[in-house]
Amino acid sequence: MTPYAVNRLLQELFRVPGLLERFRTRRHEVYDDYGLDEAARAGLDEGSPAALAAIGAHPILQMHYLLASQPQVAELISVDAYRRKES
C-alpha cells in the first residue's frame, strides 16, 4: 500500500472534474485508476478516522474524504462562531 496514492486520490476528489461523481457512483473503478491495493480500499470503504490514518491519509485530506463520502456533513460545518460580530 502506498499512502501517496491514497492522498493523491483524496486531494483530487474536488479538483478533477467528474471524479467526485465517479467516486460516488463507481468507487471501485476509481480505486483501480489510482492503483489502490486491498488495504487502502478497505480503509477508504470503512472511512473511520482510525482506518484512514492506518492507510496514511493526511488529517486534512481525511476531512475532504468525509465531505466526499457523506455530503450531508457539510450542513454541520459552519464558521459563524468564528466570524466577527458587527457592532
Coordinates of N, CA and C in Angstrom, one line a residue:
M1 N 0.8 -1.2 0.0 CA 0.0 0.0 0.0 C 0.9 1.2 0.0
T2 N 0.5 2.2 -0.7 CA 1.2 3.5 -0.8 C 0.3 4.6 -0.3
P3 N 0.7 5.3 0.7 CA 0.0 6.5 1.2 C -0.1 7.5 0.1
Y4 N 0.9 7.6 -0.8 CA 0.9 8.6 -1.8 C -0.4 8.5 -2.7
A5 N -0.7 7.3 -3.1 CA -1.8 7.1 -4.0 C -3.1 7.5 -3.3
V6 N -3.2 7.1 -2.0 CA -4.4 7.4 -1.2 C -4.6 9.0 -1.1
N7 N -3.5 9.6 -0.7 CA -3.5 11.1 -0.6 C -3.8 11.8 -1.9
R8 N -3.2 11.3 -3.0 CA -3.5 11.9 -4.3 C -4.9 11.8 -4.6
L9 N -5.5 10.6 -4.4 CA -7.0 10.5 -4.7 C -7.8 11.4 -3.8
L10 N -7.5 11.5 -2.5 CA -8.3 12.4 -1.7 C -8.1 13.8 -2.0
Q11 N -6.9 14.2 -2.5 CA -6.7 15.6 -2.9 C -7.4 15.9 -4.2
E12 N -7.5 15.0 -5.0 CA -8.1 15.3 -6.4 C -9.6 15.1 -6.4
L13 N -10.2 14.6 -5.4 CA -11.7 14.4 -5.4 C -12.4 15.6 -5.8
F14 N -12.0 16.8 -5.2 CA -12.8 18.0 -5.5 C -12.1 18.8 -6.6
R15 N -11.0 18.4 -7.1 CA -10.2 19.2 -8.1 C -10.4 18.7 -9.5
V16 N -10.5 17.4 -9.7 CA -10.6 16.8 -11.1 C -12.1 16.7 -11.5
P17 N -12.4 17.4 -12.5 CA -13.8 17.4 -13.0 C -14.3 15.9 -13.2
G18 N -15.5 15.7 -12.6 CA -16.1 14.4 -12.7 C -15.7 13.3 -11.8
L19 N -14.5 13.5 -11.1 CA -14.0 12.5 -10.2 C -14.9 12.2 -9.0
L20 N -15.4 13.3 -8.4 CA -16.3 13.1 -7.2 C -17.5 12.3 -7.6
E21 N -18.1 12.6 -8.7 CA -19.3 11.8 -9.1 C -19.0 10.4 -9.4
R22 N -17.8 10.2 -10.1 CA -17.4 8.8 -10.4 C -17.1 8.1 -9.1
F23 N -16.5 8.8 -8.1 CA -16.2 8.2 -6.8 C -17.5 7.7 -6.1
R24 N -18.5 8.6 -6.2 CA -19.8 8.3 -5.5 C -20.6 7.2 -6.2
T25 N -20.4 7.0 -7.5 CA -21.2 6.0 -8.2 C -20.5 4.8 -8.7
R26 N -19.2 4.9 -8.9 CA -18.3 3.8 -9.3 C -17.0 3.8 -8.6
R27 N -17.1 3.7 -7.3 CA -15.9 3.9 -6.4 C -14.8 2.9 -6.8
H28 N -15.1 1.6 -7.0 CA -14.1 0.6 -7.3 C -13.3 0.9 -8.6
E29 N -14.0 1.5 -9.5 CA -13.3 1.9 -10.8 C -12.3 3.0 -10.5
V30 N -12.6 3.9 -9.6 CA -11.7 5.0 -9.2 C -10.5 4.3 -8.4
Y31 N -10.8 3.4 -7.6 CA -9.7 2.7 -6.8 C -8.8 2.1 -7.8
D32 N -9.3 1.4 -8.9 CA -8.5 0.8 -9.9 C -7.6 1.9 -10.6
D33 N -8.2 3.0 -10.9 CA -7.5 4.1 -11.6 C -6.3 4.6 -10.8
Y34 N -6.4 4.6 -9.5 CA -5.4 5.1 -8.6 C -4.5 4.0 -8.1
G35 N -4.7 2.8 -8.6 CA -3.8 1.7 -8.2 C -3.8 1.3 -6.7
L36 N -5.0 1.5 -6.1 CA -5.1 1.2 -4.7 C -5.1 -0.3 -4.4
D37 N -4.4 -0.7 -3.4 CA -4.4 -2.2 -3.0 C -5.6 -2.4 -2.1
E38 N -5.7 -3.7 -1.7 CA -6.9 -4.1 -0.9 C -6.9 -3.4 0.5
A39 N -5.8 -3.2 1.1 CA -5.7 -2.5 2.4 C -6.2 -1.1 2.3
A40 N -5.8 -0.3 1.2 CA -6.2 1.0 1.0 C -7.7 1.1 0.7
R41 N -8.2 0.2 -0.1 CA -9.6 0.1 -0.4 C -10.4 -0.1 0.8
A42 N -10.0 -1.1 1.6 CA -10.7 -1.4 2.9 C -10.8 -0.2 3.8
G43 N -9.6 0.5 3.9 CA -9.6 1.7 4.8 C -10.5 2.8 4.3
L44 N -10.5 3.0 3.0 CA -11.4 4.0 2.5 C -12.9 3.6 2.6
D45 N -13.2 2.3 2.3 CA -14.5 1.9 2.5 C -15.1 2.0 3.9
E46 N -14.2 1.7 4.9 CA -14.6 1.9 6.3 C -14.8 3.3 6.6
G47 N -13.8 4.2 6.2 CA -13.9 5.6 6.3 C -13.8 6.2 7.7
S48 N -13.5 5.4 8.7 CA -13.3 6.0 10.1 C -12.0 6.7 10.2
P49 N -11.9 7.6 11.1 CA -10.6 8.3 11.3 C -9.4 7.3 11.5
A50 N -9.7 6.3 12.3 CA -8.6 5.3 12.6 C -8.2 4.5 11.3
A51 N -9.2 4.2 10.5 CA -8.9 3.4 9.3 C -8.2 4.3 8.3
L52 N -8.6 5.6 8.2 CA -7.9 6.5 7.2 C -6.5 6.8 7.7
A53 N -6.3 6.9 9.0 CA -4.9 7.1 9.5 C -4.1 5.9 9.2
A54 N -4.6 4.7 9.4 CA -3.9 3.5 9.2 C -3.4 3.3 7.7
I55 N -4.1 3.9 6.8 CA -3.6 3.8 5.4 C -2.9 5.0 5.0
G56 N -2.5 5.9 5.9 CA -1.7 7.0 5.7 C -2.3 8.3 5.1
A57 N -3.6 8.4 5.3 CA -4.4 9.6 4.8 C -4.0 10.8 5.7
H58 N -3.6 11.9 5.1 CA -3.3 13.1 5.8 C -4.5 13.6 6.5
P59 N -4.4 14.1 7.7 CA -5.6 14.6 8.5 C -6.5 15.6 7.8
I60 N -5.9 16.5 7.1 CA -6.7 17.5 6.3 C -7.5 16.8 5.2
L61 N -6.8 15.9 4.6 CA -7.5 15.1 3.5 C -8.5 14.2 4.0
Q62 N -8.4 13.8 5.3 CA -9.5 13.0 5.9 C -10.8 13.7 5.9
M63 N -10.7 15.0 6.1 CA -11.9 15.9 6.1 C -12.5 16.0 4.7
H64 N -11.6 16.1 3.7 CA -12.1 16.1 2.3 C -12.9 14.8 2.0
Y65 N -12.3 13.7 2.5 CA -12.9 12.4 2.3 C -14.3 12.3 3.0
L66 N -14.3 12.8 4.2 CA -15.6 12.8 4.9 C -16.7 13.6 4.1
L67 N -16.3 14.7 3.6 CA -17.2 15.5 2.8 C -17.6 14.9 1.5
A68 N -16.7 14.1 0.9 CA -16.9 13.4 -0.4 C -17.8 12.2 -0.2
S69 N -17.6 11.5 0.9 CA -18.3 10.2 1.1 C -19.7 10.5 1.9
Q70 N -19.8 11.6 2.6 CA -21.0 11.9 3.3 C -21.3 13.4 3.1
P71 N -21.9 13.8 2.0 CA -22.1 15.2 1.7 C -22.9 15.9 2.7
Q72 N -23.8 15.2 3.4 CA -24.7 15.9 4.4 C -23.9 16.5 5.5
V73 N -22.6 16.0 5.7 CA -21.8 16.6 6.8 C -21.5 18.1 6.6
A74 N -21.5 18.5 5.4 CA -21.3 19.9 5.1 C -22.3 20.8 5.8
E75 N -23.5 20.3 6.0 CA -24.5 21.1 6.6 C -24.2 21.4 8.1
L76 N -23.3 20.5 8.7 CA -23.0 20.7 10.1 C -21.7 21.5 10.3
I77 N -21.1 21.9 9.3 CA -19.9 22.7 9.4 C -20.2 24.2 9.2
S78 N -19.8 25.0 10.1 CA -20.1 26.4 10.0 C -18.9 27.2 10.6
V79 N -18.7 28.4 10.0 CA -17.7 29.3 10.5 C -18.3 30.5 11.3
D80 N -19.6 30.4 11.4 CA -20.3 31.5 12.1 C -19.8 31.9 13.4
A81 N -19.4 30.9 14.2 CA -18.9 31.1 15.6 C -17.6 31.9 15.5
Y82 N -16.9 31.9 14.4 CA -15.6 32.5 14.4 C -15.6 33.9 13.7
R83 N -16.7 34.2 13.1 CA -16.8 35.5 12.4 C -17.0 36.6 13.4
R84 N -16.4 37.7 13.1 CA -16.5 38.9 14.0 C -17.9 39.4 13.9
K85 N -18.5 39.7 15.1 CA -19.8 40.2 15.1 C -19.7 41.7 14.9
E86 N -20.6 42.2 14.0 CA -20.6 43.6 13.7 C -21.4 44.4 14.8
S87 N -20.9 45.5 15.2 CA -21.5 46.3 16.2 C -22.6 47.2 15.7

